[in-house]
Amino acid sequence: MPPSPKGEPAGERGSWRRGGASGPSAPPEVHPGRSTGRFGKVLRRPERIPAPLLCLTAMFLVQTGIALSKPLFGPLGVSGTTFLRLGFAAVILLAVTRPKLRDKRPRDLAAAALLGMASAGMTFLFAGAIDRLPMGTAATIEFLGPLAVALVFARRASHLLWALLAAAGVALLTLLGEGDGGGSLDPVGLLYTFGAAACYALYILFTDKVGAAFQGFQGLAVSMTVGALTLAPFGLGQAWHGLTAPEASPVALLAAVAGVSLLLPVIPYALEMTALRRMPQRVFSVLVSLEPAVSALVGLVVLGQLLGAPQLAGIGCVVAASVGATLTGRR
């Protein structure tokens, strides 16, 4: 996803990338074994793997995790699955980072809380969207959130062209796109997706503040915990009902949710952070602009979602707009 003016957002998925391509600042310095605890070992292991490959691997893991979440919507519901996934991720991150909050200012904690709520809204709304829409379509429309932030803060007349190109892509997706059954796109699913895009934009605005206030992965652990608590009133009952149903296998369901929570955000975040420390910010931004296309490919392979020519053209427009906005941003 394209960079914000002060920092570059990460995916759904609950992490941040400091020092966007639009500015000269470097990514956050992570000290393995000190600020990240056991996560430092994760960051050191893939040192010999090319950084672009780490970035692409992280994207495929995220989109695969999203695709594998969809079958869980039946027994656990959308809100129940999302709540359990965020809950597992929060527990893992709290265990490995052990965030220290005593020295944090109230405004830093408030920023982490707001980031967690934005992340919860984004995660829940996007889950509701992919329950009704093809993954590639939902991911592309959601991508408008970070793209809009990048274009608004760029304040350059030339970026209007990229905004128009992105709008053309969305028009192709929404007006000529087809749903999973070949019919018109579900209007409720579209509302979910545009809501996820709005939450994504808010997520970006808070991400820089939290990334600057917390060391390593500690802010991520706090925000993920707040996100899980935010969804608890909506997802706890549905999750409990699904786990205690007569035909349910609670151990298998919980194991599946735990596995999905590792796919997003835990493992991808470690890979992305490692890639960020070893490649130029602008190259990173261009690579993550491919995420809607990656989502469409994973949707085809994992869920059998075949997209038509208008949908592929729409995705191509948004990807091209993101790449163009990144390459023509302030240097």
C-alpha positions in Angstrom: 0.0 0.0 0.0 1.2 3.5 -0.8 3.0 5.6 1.8 1.4 8.2 4.1 3.2 11.5 4.3 4.9 10.6 7.6 5.0 6.9 7.7 4.0 4.0 5.5 1.1 1.8 6.6 1.1 -1.9 6.7 -1.6 -4.2 5.7 -4.7 -5.3 7.5 -3.2 -6.5 9.5 -1.9 -4.7 12.3 1.5 -3.3 11.9 3.3 -0.2 10.7 6.1 0.8 8.5 7.9 3.9 9.5 9.5 6.4 7.1 7.4 6.3 4.0 8.7 6.8 0.5 7.6 10.4 0.5 10.2 11.4 3.0 13.9 10.7 3.7 13.5 9.2 7.1 14.7 5.7 7.8 12.5 2.8 9.0 12.3 2.2 12.7 15.4 0.6 14.2 14.6 -2.7 15.7 17.1 -4.2 18.1 16.8 -8.0 18.0 17.0 -9.5 21.4 16.4 -6.2 23.2 13.3 -4.3 22.1 11.6 -7.3 20.3 12.5 -10.1 22.7 12.1 -13.5 21.1 11.0 -11.8 17.9 14.6 -10.8 17.3 15.4 -14.4 16.4 12.6 -14.3 13.8 14.1 -11.1 12.3 17.7 -12.6 12.1 16.8 -15.9 10.5 15.9 -14.7 7.0 19.0 -12.4 6.5 20.2 -14.3 3.5 16.9 -14.1 1.7 16.5 -11.2 -0.7 14.5 -8.4 0.8 12.0 -8.1 -2.1 11.3 -11.8 -1.7 10.5 -11.3 2.0 8.1 -8.5 1.1 6.3 -10.6 -1.5 6.2 -13.6 0.8 4.6 -11.4 3.5 1.9 -10.2 1.1 1.1 -13.8 0.0 0.9 -14.9 3.6 -1.5 -12.1 4.5 -3.8 -12.8 1.5 -3.7 -16.5 2.1 -4.6 -15.9 5.8 -7.6 -13.8 4.6 -8.7 -16.5 2.1 -8.4 -19.3 4.8 -10.5 -17.2 7.2 -13.5 -17.4 4.9 -14.4 -21.0 5.5 -14.5 -20.3 9.2 -17.2 -17.7 8.7 -19.8 -20.5 8.4 -19.3 -22.2 11.9 -18.0 -19.1 13.8 -19.6 -16.2 11.9 -17.7 -13.2 10.5 -17.5 -11.3 13.8 -16.7 -14.5 15.8 -13.9 -15.4 13.5 -12.5 -11.9 13.4 -12.6 -11.6 17.2 -10.8 -14.9 17.8 -8.2 -14.2 15.2 -7.4 -10.8 16.7 -7.5 -12.3 20.2 -5.0 -15.0 19.3 -2.7 -12.5 17.7 -2.9 -10.2 20.7 -2.0 -13.1 23.1 1.0 -14.1 21.0 2.3 -10.5 20.7 1.8 -9.7 24.3 3.7 -12.9 25.3 6.7 -12.2 23.1 6.9 -8.4 23.5 5.8 -7.8 27.1 5.1 -4.1 26.5 6.0 -1.7 29.3 3.4 1.0 29.7 4.4 2.7 32.9 6.6 5.3 31.1 4.1 6.0 28.4 2.3 9.4 28.2 -1.6 9.3 28.2 -1.6 10.6 24.6 0.6 7.8 23.5 -1.7 5.2 25.1 -4.7 7.0 23.6 -3.1 6.8 20.1 -2.5 3.1 20.5 -6.1 2.6 21.6 -7.4 4.6 18.6 -5.1 2.6 16.3 -6.5 -0.6 17.8 -10.1 0.5 17.2 -9.4 1.5 13.7 -7.6 -1.8 13.1 -10.6 -3.7 14.6 -13.0 -1.8 12.3 -10.9 -2.4 9.3 -10.5 -6.1 10.0 -14.1 -6.7 10.8 -15.5 -4.7 7.8 -13.1 -6.3 5.4 -14.0 -9.8 6.6 -17.7 -8.9 6.0 -16.7 -7.7 2.6 -14.9 -10.9 1.5 -17.9 -12.9 2.8 -19.9 -11.3 0.0 -17.4 -10.2 -2.6 -14.5 -11.7 -4.5 -11.2 -11.1 -2.7 -9.6 -9.2 -5.5 -12.5 -6.7 -5.7 -12.7 -6.2 -2.0 -8.9 -5.7 -1.5 -8.7 -3.2 -4.4 -11.5 -1.0 -3.1 -10.1 -1.2 0.5 -6.8 -0.1 -1.0 -8.4 3.3 -1.7 -7.9 4.2 2.0 -4.1 4.4 2.0 -4.1 5.6 -1.6 -6.4 8.5 -0.7 -4.2 9.5 2.3 -1.1 9.5 0.1 -2.7 11.6 -2.6 -4.3 14.1 -0.2 -1.0 14.8 1.6 1.0 14.9 -1.6 -0.6 18.2 -2.6 0.7 18.1 -6.1 -1.5 18.7 -9.2 0.0 15.8 -11.0 -1.4 13.4 -8.4 -4.9 14.3 -9.7 -4.2 12.0 -12.6 -3.4 9.1 -10.3 -6.6 9.8 -8.3 -8.7 9.8 -11.6 -7.0 6.5 -12.6 -7.9 4.9 -9.3 -11.5 6.2 -9.6 -11.7 4.7 -13.0 -10.5 1.4 -11.6 -13.2 1.4 -8.8 -15.8 2.3 -11.4 -14.9 -0.7 -13.5 -15.0 -2.9 -10.4 -18.3 -1.6 -9.0 -20.3 -1.0 -12.2 -19.1 -3.8 -14.4 -17.7 -6.3 -11.8 -19.5 -9.5 -10.9 -20.0 -11.3 -7.6 -19.0 -14.9 -6.8 -22.2 -16.2 -8.4 -21.7 -14.2 -11.6 -24.4 -11.7 -10.7 -24.0 -8.1 -9.7 -21.9 -7.2 -6.7 -23.6 -7.3 -3.3 -24.4 -3.7 -2.2 -23.9 -4.6 1.4 -20.5 -6.1 0.6 -19.6 -2.9 -1.2 -20.6 -0.8 1.9 -18.4 -3.0 4.1 -15.5 -2.6 1.7 -15.8 1.2 1.6 -16.1 1.3 5.3 -12.9 -0.8 5.6 -11.2 1.7 3.3 -12.2 4.5 5.6 -10.9 2.7 8.6 -7.7 1.9 6.7 -7.2 5.7 6.2 -7.7 6.3 10.0 -5.3 3.4 10.7 -2.6 5.1 8.7 -3.1 8.5 10.5 -2.6 6.9 13.9 0.1 4.4 12.8 2.9 7.0 12.7 2.2 8.3 16.2 2.2 4.8 17.7 5.3 3.7 15.8 7.2 6.7 17.1 6.0 6.2 20.7 6.7 2.5 21.2 9.8 0.4 20.7 9.8 -2.6 18.4 6.6 -4.6 18.4 5.2 -3.2 21.7 2.8 -0.8 20.2 1.5 -3.5 17.8 0.8 -5.7 20.8 -1.1 -2.9 22.6 -3.2 -1.9 19.6 -4.0 -5.5 18.7 -5.2 -6.1 22.3 -7.4 -3.0 22.1 -8.7 -4.2 18.7 -9.7 -7.6 20.2 -11.4 -6.0 23.1 -13.3 -3.7 20.8 -14.7 -6.6 18.8 -15.5 -8.7 21.9 -19.1 -7.3 22.4 -19.8 -8.3 18.7 -17.8 -11.5 18.3 -17.6 -13.2 21.7 -21.2 -14.5 21.7 -21.0 -15.6 18.1 -17.7 -17.4 18.6 -19.0 -19.1 21.7 -22.1 -20.2 19.9 -20.1 -21.7 17.1 -17.6 -23.5 19.4 -20.4 -25.0 21.5 -22.7 -26.1 18.7 -23.5 -29.8 18.8 -21.8 -30.6 15.5 -18.8 -28.4 16.2 -15.3 -29.5 16.8 -14.0 -26.7 19.1 -10.4 -27.9 19.2 -10.1 -28.1 15.4 -11.8 -24.7 15.0 -9.5 -23.0 17.6 -6.5 -24.6 16.0 -7.6 -23.2 12.6 -8.1 -19.7 14.0 -4.7 -19.8 15.7 -3.0 -20.8 12.5 -4.7 -18.0 10.6 -3.7 -15.5 13.3 -0.1 -16.4 12.6 -0.5 -15.7 8.9 -1.7 -12.2 9.7 -0.2 -10.3 11.3 2.5 -12.1 13.3 4.7 -13.8 10.7 4.2 -11.2 7.9 5.1 -8.4 10.2 8.4 -9.9 11.1 9.2 -10.5 7.4 8.1 -7.0 6.4 10.1 -5.3 9.1 13.2 -7.3 8.1 12.7 -6.3 4.5 12.3 -2.7 5.4 15.6 -2.6 7.1 17.4 -3.9 4.0 15.7 -2.1 1.0 15.0 1.4 -0.1 11.6 2.8 1.1 10.5 3.6 -2.5 11.1 0.1 -3.7 9.2 -1.3 -0.8 6.3 1.0 -1.6 6.2 -0.1 -5.2 6.2 -3.7 -4.1 3.3 -3.4 -1.7 1.3 -1.6 -4.4 0.9 -5.1 -5.9 -1.2 -6.3 -3.0 -4.6 -6.0 -4.8 -3.2 -8.1 -7.6 -1.8 -10.6 -5.1 -5.2 -10.8 -3.4 -6.9 -11.5 -6.8 -4.4 -14.3 -7.5 -4.8 -15.9 -4.0 -8.6 -15.7 -4.4 -8.3 -17.6 -7.6 -6.0 -20.3 -6.3 -7.4 -20.8 -2.8 -11.1 -20.0 -3.3 -11.5 -20.5 -7.1 -12.7 -16.9 -7.6 -12.3 -16.2 -11.3 -12.4 -12.5 -12.2 -13.6 -11.1 -15.5 -11.9 -8.7 -17.8 -13.5 -5.5 -16.2 -12.4 -6.6 -12.7 -8.9 -7.3 -13.8 -8.7 -4.0 -15.6 -10.0 -2.2 -12.5 -7.4 -3.9 -10.3 -4.8 -2.9 -12.8 -5.9 0.8 -12.7 -5.6 1.0 -9.0 -2.3 -0.8 -8.9 -0.9 1.5 -11.6 -2.3 4.6 -9.7 -0.5 3.4 -6.5 2.8 2.8 -8.3 2.6 6.1 -10.1 1.8 8.0 -6.9 4.7 6.4 -5.2 7.2 7.0 -7.9 6.2 10.6 -8.5 6.0 11.5 -4.8 8.4 13.9 -3.0 12.0 12.7 -3.1 
